[in-house]
Amino acid sequence: MEPLNGRTALVTGASAGIGEACAIALSRAGASLVLTGRRRDRLEALAAKLGTPSHVIELDVRSRPEVEAKLSSLPAPFAEVDILVNNAGLGLGLEPAHAASLDDWETMVDTNCKGLLYVTRALLPGMVQRNRGHVVNLGSIAATYPYPGGNVYGATKAFVHQFTENLKADLAGTRVRVTCVEPGMVQTDFSTVRFKGDAERASKVYEGMEPLVAADIADIVLFCVTRPPHVNLNVVEVMPADQGFGPFNVKRR
Ligand code: NDP
Ligand code: 8X3
């Protein structure tokens, strides 16, 4: 394992779930952290727990001007970002496409796709210039395996998958690495957000099975970013042992 001492990692959506767990894991491995998200209080509480230097930025990834302004003016000790974890994202609703909310669709595209692009484009030139860096994108199994109601959420994650691989094409020959981590069910606030705060409905998603937890994904992210510099994990797909695939859904009359 390559140590992360002296490295700086920036995590989007570090205020909860997988992002928070990644920040903790990267800090334990020695990295300094830039913690970003909309909920400053949660980011500050996390910063207070970390054993390495950290810097909090209140950042909504959907705002291109905000991303550009705040990421181009990082304070000196955090200015050279080595590891970017593009984690901020969400699923909204499970309605079929003909009944789903167009506003929810826009929010998912604006956050999961456009937000990820803004942050990546802000930090990637510095990585290439220094010939050192790693971009880890949070994809999903929903990118590859369709399910009812996954319409736009799955499509945004397919975008993340393909963008990651196209980045790999552009970065070949540099020492800037890129990885898409694609989890199945991870018990976080994800389902509560998807069901607009309905915690009871959200808890039913994980009832009677053992889901992944955020720390499982953070372990994988840490593994990816601590390989020797010539090793690039392109895509890592991970599911709970209790999750699998269903047969095709054939409607019989
Ligand atoms: P959580 O709801 O626990 O965390 C989501 C994080 O994203 C929060 O920190 C939130 O911060 C941040 N976020 C959301 N919108 C924005 C925004 N506009 N600007 C900045 N930050 C934002 O969910 P997870 O930890 O589970 O999800 C993290 C990522 O993992 C997502 O991309 C999700 O799609 C992906 N994923 C999750 C799976 C799961 O089953 N849980 C499985 C596969 C992938 P704040 O509200 O403070 O801004
Ligand atoms: C979240 C996992 O299966 O709910 O990306 O789409 S799933």
Short mmCIF file of C-alpha atoms and ligand atoms in Angstrom, two decimals:
data_model
loop_
_atom_site.label_atom_id
_atom_site.label_comp_id
_atom_site.label_asym_id
_atom_site.label_seq_id
_atom_site.Cartn_x
_atom_site.Cartn_y
_atom_site.Cartn_z
CA MET A 1 0.00 0.00 0.00
CA GLU A 2 1.30 3.45 -0.98
CA PRO A 3 1.09 5.81 2.01
CA LEU A 4 -0.99 8.97 1.62
CA ASN A 5 1.10 11.19 3.89
CA GLY A 6 1.65 14.55 2.23
CA ARG A 7 -1.27 13.96 -0.17
CA THR A 8 -4.42 16.07 -0.35
CA ALA A 9 -7.81 14.52 -1.03
CA LEU A 10 -11.00 16.40 -1.89
CA VAL A 11 -14.29 14.63 -1.29
CA THR A 12 -17.61 15.95 -2.59
CA GLY A 13 -20.60 15.13 -0.40
CA ALA A 14 -18.38 14.48 2.62
CA SER A 15 -21.21 15.43 4.98
CA ALA A 16 -22.79 11.97 5.05
CA GLY A 17 -22.67 8.34 4.04
CA ILE A 18 -20.03 7.11 1.60
CA GLY A 19 -18.33 10.51 1.26
CA GLU A 20 -17.92 10.87 5.01
CA ALA A 21 -16.55 7.32 5.28
CA CYS A 22 -14.09 8.00 2.44
CA ALA A 23 -12.86 11.15 4.17
CA ILE A 24 -12.27 9.20 7.40
CA ALA A 25 -10.46 6.36 5.60
CA LEU A 26 -8.25 8.72 3.55
CA SER A 27 -7.39 10.74 6.63
CA ARG A 28 -6.47 7.59 8.57
CA ALA A 29 -4.12 6.71 5.72
CA GLY A 30 -2.39 10.07 6.16
CA ALA A 31 -4.03 12.40 3.61
CA SER A 32 -5.09 15.98 4.30
CA LEU A 33 -8.72 16.53 3.45
CA VAL A 34 -10.83 19.12 1.68
CA LEU A 35 -14.38 18.38 2.84
CA THR A 36 -17.16 19.70 0.63
CA GLY A 37 -20.95 19.55 0.70
CA ARG A 38 -23.92 21.79 1.37
CA ARG A 39 -24.29 21.08 5.11
CA ARG A 40 -21.43 23.03 6.67
CA ASP A 41 -22.27 21.99 10.26
CA ARG A 42 -21.80 18.31 9.40
CA LEU A 43 -18.57 19.01 7.54
CA GLU A 44 -17.21 20.94 10.51
CA ALA A 45 -18.16 18.13 12.89
CA LEU A 46 -16.32 15.68 10.64
CA ALA A 47 -13.26 17.97 10.36
CA ALA A 48 -13.05 18.07 14.16
CA LYS A 49 -12.84 14.25 14.25
CA LEU A 50 -10.09 13.84 11.65
CA GLY A 51 -6.50 13.33 12.71
CA THR A 52 -5.00 15.09 9.67
CA PRO A 53 -5.35 18.72 8.51
CA SER A 54 -8.67 19.50 6.86
CA HIS A 55 -10.43 22.38 5.19
CA VAL A 56 -14.20 22.76 4.93
CA ILE A 57 -15.92 24.25 1.90
CA GLU A 58 -19.67 24.69 1.68
CA LEU A 59 -20.27 23.74 -1.94
CA ASP A 60 -23.29 22.87 -4.04
CA VAL A 61 -21.81 20.97 -6.99
CA ARG A 62 -24.75 22.05 -9.19
CA SER A 63 -23.46 25.62 -9.29
CA ARG A 64 -20.76 25.97 -11.91
CA PRO A 65 -19.75 29.51 -10.79
CA GLU A 66 -19.55 28.36 -7.16
CA VAL A 67 -17.45 25.29 -8.06
CA GLU A 68 -15.12 27.32 -10.27
CA ALA A 69 -14.66 30.14 -7.73
CA LYS A 70 -14.20 27.96 -4.66
CA LEU A 71 -11.97 25.30 -6.20
CA SER A 72 -9.70 27.82 -7.89
CA SER A 73 -9.03 29.58 -4.58
CA LEU A 74 -8.13 26.69 -2.27
CA PRO A 75 -5.78 27.85 0.52
CA ALA A 76 -2.11 27.01 -0.10
CA PRO A 77 -1.75 23.83 1.99
CA PHE A 78 -4.75 22.29 0.19
CA ALA A 79 -4.32 23.80 -3.29
CA GLU A 80 -2.70 20.78 -4.95
CA VAL A 81 -5.40 18.13 -4.87
CA ASP A 82 -3.99 14.63 -5.45
CA ILE A 83 -7.16 12.59 -4.93
CA LEU A 84 -10.63 13.69 -5.98
CA VAL A 85 -13.55 11.57 -4.79
CA ASN A 86 -16.56 12.60 -6.87
CA ASN A 87 -19.14 11.22 -4.49
CA ALA A 88 -21.89 13.86 -4.23
CA GLY A 89 -25.00 12.43 -5.79
CA LEU A 90 -28.50 11.20 -5.27
CA GLY A 91 -31.41 9.20 -6.56
CA LEU A 92 -34.88 10.77 -6.40
CA GLY A 93 -38.10 8.76 -6.68
CA LEU A 94 -38.87 5.31 -8.05
CA GLU A 95 -41.86 6.18 -10.21
CA PRO A 96 -42.05 4.85 -13.78
CA ALA A 97 -40.78 7.28 -16.40
CA HIS A 98 -44.27 8.37 -17.49
CA ALA A 99 -45.14 9.42 -13.93
CA ALA A 100 -41.77 10.60 -12.59
CA SER A 101 -41.05 14.22 -11.68
CA LEU A 102 -39.16 16.15 -14.32
CA ASP A 103 -37.78 18.35 -11.53
CA ASP A 104 -36.31 15.25 -9.86
CA TRP A 105 -34.80 14.17 -13.17
CA GLU A 106 -33.17 17.59 -13.57
CA THR A 107 -31.81 17.52 -10.02
CA MET A 108 -30.22 14.11 -10.64
CA VAL A 109 -28.67 15.18 -13.95
CA ASP A 110 -27.49 18.50 -12.48
CA THR A 111 -25.88 16.81 -9.47
CA ASN A 112 -24.71 13.38 -10.62
CA CYS A 113 -23.56 14.39 -14.11
CA LYS A 114 -23.06 18.14 -14.44
CA GLY A 115 -21.80 18.66 -10.87
CA LEU A 116 -19.28 15.87 -11.29
CA LEU A 117 -18.10 17.47 -14.54
CA TYR A 118 -17.68 20.92 -12.99
CA VAL A 119 -15.57 19.57 -10.11
CA THR A 120 -13.50 17.30 -12.34
CA ARG A 121 -12.80 20.05 -14.87
CA ALA A 122 -11.75 22.41 -12.07
CA LEU A 123 -9.17 20.01 -10.59
CA LEU A 124 -7.97 17.85 -13.48
CA PRO A 125 -5.66 20.41 -15.18
CA GLY A 126 -3.59 20.72 -11.98
CA MET A 127 -3.30 16.94 -11.72
CA VAL A 128 -2.12 16.65 -15.32
CA GLN A 129 0.32 19.53 -14.88
CA ARG A 130 1.82 17.85 -11.80
CA ASN A 131 1.58 14.43 -13.51
CA ARG A 132 0.09 13.04 -10.32
CA GLY A 133 -3.47 12.43 -9.26
CA HIS A 134 -6.43 10.10 -8.97
CA VAL A 135 -10.09 10.76 -9.74
CA VAL A 136 -12.48 8.30 -8.12
CA ASN A 137 -16.07 8.56 -9.32
CA LEU A 138 -19.01 7.03 -7.48
CA GLY A 139 -21.04 5.15 -10.04
CA SER A 140 -23.60 2.44 -9.29
CA ILE A 141 -24.70 -0.99 -10.37
CA ALA A 142 -27.77 0.94 -11.59
CA ALA A 143 -25.59 2.04 -14.53
CA THR A 144 -25.43 -1.50 -15.86
CA TYR A 145 -28.47 -3.35 -14.53
CA PRO A 146 -31.82 -1.65 -15.14
CA TYR A 147 -34.67 -1.85 -12.63
CA PRO A 148 -38.18 -0.40 -12.62
CA GLY A 149 -38.09 3.24 -11.52
CA GLY A 150 -34.33 3.50 -11.99
CA ASN A 151 -34.88 5.39 -15.24
CA VAL A 152 -32.87 8.61 -14.88
CA TYR A 153 -30.83 7.65 -11.79
CA GLY A 154 -29.39 4.64 -13.66
CA ALA A 155 -28.84 6.80 -16.74
CA THR A 156 -26.84 9.36 -14.76
CA LYS A 157 -24.65 6.57 -13.40
CA ALA A 158 -24.16 5.15 -16.90
CA PHE A 159 -22.91 8.63 -17.77
CA VAL A 160 -20.49 8.49 -14.84
CA HIS A 161 -19.24 5.07 -15.95
CA GLN A 162 -18.63 6.15 -19.54
CA PHE A 163 -17.13 9.49 -18.55
CA THR A 164 -14.69 7.64 -16.29
CA GLU A 165 -13.57 5.34 -19.09
CA ASN A 166 -13.28 8.24 -21.53
CA LEU A 167 -11.16 10.09 -18.96
CA LYS A 168 -8.97 6.98 -18.84
CA ALA A 169 -8.56 7.25 -22.60
CA ASP A 170 -7.52 10.90 -22.37
CA LEU A 171 -5.17 10.34 -19.43
CA ALA A 172 -3.33 7.29 -20.77
CA GLY A 173 0.41 7.85 -20.47
CA THR A 174 0.05 10.30 -17.59
CA ARG A 175 0.32 9.39 -13.92
CA VAL A 176 -3.24 10.60 -13.36
CA ARG A 177 -5.45 7.65 -12.58
CA VAL A 178 -9.19 7.30 -12.78
CA THR A 179 -11.57 4.77 -11.25
CA CYS A 180 -15.32 4.24 -11.17
CA VAL A 181 -16.55 2.47 -8.02
CA GLU A 182 -19.99 0.98 -8.66
CA PRO A 183 -21.79 -0.26 -5.54
CA GLY A 184 -25.08 -2.05 -5.09
CA MET A 185 -27.11 -1.52 -1.93
CA VAL A 186 -25.29 0.54 0.70
CA GLN A 187 -27.24 1.55 3.80
CA THR A 188 -26.82 5.32 4.07
CA ASP A 189 -29.28 8.22 3.82
CA PHE A 190 -29.53 7.38 0.10
CA SER A 191 -33.00 5.78 0.31
CA THR A 192 -34.32 8.40 2.77
CA VAL A 193 -33.30 11.06 0.25
CA ARG A 194 -34.78 9.01 -2.62
CA PHE A 195 -38.12 8.79 -0.76
CA LYS A 196 -38.05 12.47 0.26
CA GLY A 197 -37.56 11.91 3.97
CA ASP A 198 -39.79 8.84 4.39
CA ALA A 199 -37.44 6.98 6.74
CA GLU A 200 -39.83 4.07 7.26
CA ARG A 201 -40.05 3.35 3.53
CA ALA A 202 -36.29 3.76 3.29
CA SER A 203 -35.60 1.26 6.07
CA LYS A 204 -37.76 -1.34 4.29
CA VAL A 205 -35.27 -1.31 1.40
CA TYR A 206 -32.70 -2.97 3.69
CA GLU A 207 -35.11 -5.11 5.74
CA GLY A 208 -34.19 -8.77 6.23
CA MET A 209 -30.87 -8.56 4.35
CA GLU A 210 -27.36 -7.37 5.13
CA PRO A 211 -26.53 -4.35 2.99
CA LEU A 212 -23.10 -2.90 2.42
CA VAL A 213 -22.15 -0.03 4.74
CA ALA A 214 -20.37 3.18 3.80
CA ALA A 215 -17.08 1.97 5.32
CA ASP A 216 -17.09 -1.01 2.89
CA ILE A 217 -17.02 1.41 -0.03
CA ALA A 218 -14.41 3.61 1.65
CA ASP A 219 -12.18 0.52 2.00
CA ILE A 220 -12.42 -0.04 -1.75
CA VAL A 221 -11.71 3.61 -2.56
CA LEU A 222 -8.68 3.47 -0.26
CA PHE A 223 -7.48 0.28 -1.95
CA CYS A 224 -7.77 1.89 -5.40
CA VAL A 225 -5.83 5.04 -4.47
CA THR A 226 -3.05 3.20 -2.64
CA ARG A 227 -1.96 0.91 -5.49
CA PRO A 228 1.51 1.52 -6.94
CA PRO A 229 1.45 4.46 -9.40
CA HIS A 230 1.51 2.25 -12.52
CA VAL A 231 -1.67 0.38 -11.49
CA ASN A 232 -5.06 1.80 -12.53
CA LEU A 233 -8.28 0.09 -11.46
CA ASN A 234 -10.76 1.22 -14.09
CA VAL A 235 -14.04 -0.03 -12.66
CA VAL A 236 -14.89 -1.80 -9.41
CA GLU A 237 -18.39 -3.28 -9.08
CA VAL A 238 -19.48 -4.42 -5.62
CA MET A 239 -22.70 -5.82 -4.17
CA PRO A 240 -23.79 -7.20 -0.82
CA ALA A 241 -23.65 -10.99 -0.67
CA ASP A 242 -27.43 -10.84 -0.19
CA GLN A 243 -28.06 -8.98 -3.47
CA GLY A 244 -28.21 -10.64 -6.90
CA PHE A 245 -29.95 -10.51 -10.26
CA GLY A 246 -33.55 -11.28 -11.18
CA PRO A 247 -34.87 -12.93 -14.32
CA PHE A 248 -36.20 -10.81 -17.20
CA ASN A 249 -39.64 -9.47 -16.42
CA VAL A 250 -41.99 -11.06 -18.97
CA LYS A 251 -45.59 -9.77 -18.91
CA ARG A 252 -47.89 -12.71 -19.78
CA ARG A 253 -51.51 -12.26 -20.82
P1 NDP B 1 -26.08 10.05 1.21
O1 NDP B 1 -27.44 10.63 0.96
O2 NDP B 1 -25.79 9.48 2.55
O3 NDP B 1 -24.96 11.14 0.88
C1 NDP B 1 -25.03 11.92 -0.26
C2 NDP B 1 -24.00 13.03 -0.17
O4 NDP B 1 -24.07 13.80 -1.37
C3 NDP B 1 -24.24 13.97 0.98
O5 NDP B 1 -23.02 14.22 1.64
C4 NDP B 1 -24.76 15.22 0.32
O6 NDP B 1 -24.29 16.36 1.03
C5 NDP B 1 -24.09 15.16 -1.03
N1 NDP B 1 -24.81 15.95 -2.03
C6 NDP B 1 -26.03 15.72 -2.56
N2 NDP B 1 -26.37 16.71 -3.40
C7 NDP B 1 -25.33 17.59 -3.40
C8 NDP B 1 -25.07 18.81 -4.04
N3 NDP B 1 -25.97 19.38 -4.88
N4 NDP B 1 -23.90 19.44 -3.83
C9 NDP B 1 -22.99 18.89 -2.99
N5 NDP B 1 -23.18 17.75 -2.32
C10 NDP B 1 -24.34 17.11 -2.53
O7 NDP B 1 -25.89 8.95 0.08
P2 NDP B 1 -24.66 7.96 -0.24
O8 NDP B 1 -23.53 8.22 0.65
O9 NDP B 1 -25.22 6.60 -0.31
O10 NDP B 1 -24.34 8.40 -1.74
C11 NDP B 1 -23.06 8.85 -2.15
C12 NDP B 1 -22.85 8.48 -3.60
O11 NDP B 1 -22.85 7.07 -3.74
C13 NDP B 1 -23.93 9.00 -4.55
O12 NDP B 1 -23.31 9.44 -5.75
C14 NDP B 1 -24.79 7.77 -4.81
O13 NDP B 1 -25.44 7.83 -6.05
C15 NDP B 1 -23.72 6.70 -4.78
N6 NDP B 1 -24.21 5.35 -4.54
C16 NDP B 1 -24.92 5.05 -3.42
C17 NDP B 1 -25.39 3.77 -3.22
C18 NDP B 1 -26.23 3.37 -2.05
O14 NDP B 1 -26.89 2.32 -2.10
N7 NDP B 1 -26.24 4.13 -0.98
C19 NDP B 1 -25.08 2.71 -4.18
C20 NDP B 1 -24.35 3.14 -5.34
C21 NDP B 1 -23.91 4.41 -5.48
P3 NDP B 1 -25.16 17.67 1.38
O15 NDP B 1 -26.59 17.25 1.47
O16 NDP B 1 -24.59 18.15 2.68
O17 NDP B 1 -24.88 18.60 0.25
C1 8X3 B 2 -27.79 2.94 -5.52
C2 8X3 B 2 -28.01 1.46 -5.62
O1 8X3 B 2 -29.52 -0.34 -6.50
O2 8X3 B 2 -30.57 1.52 -5.34
O3 8X3 B 2 -26.97 3.34 -6.57
O4 8X3 B 2 -29.71 1.81 -7.55
S1 8X3 B 2 -29.52 1.13 -6.29
#
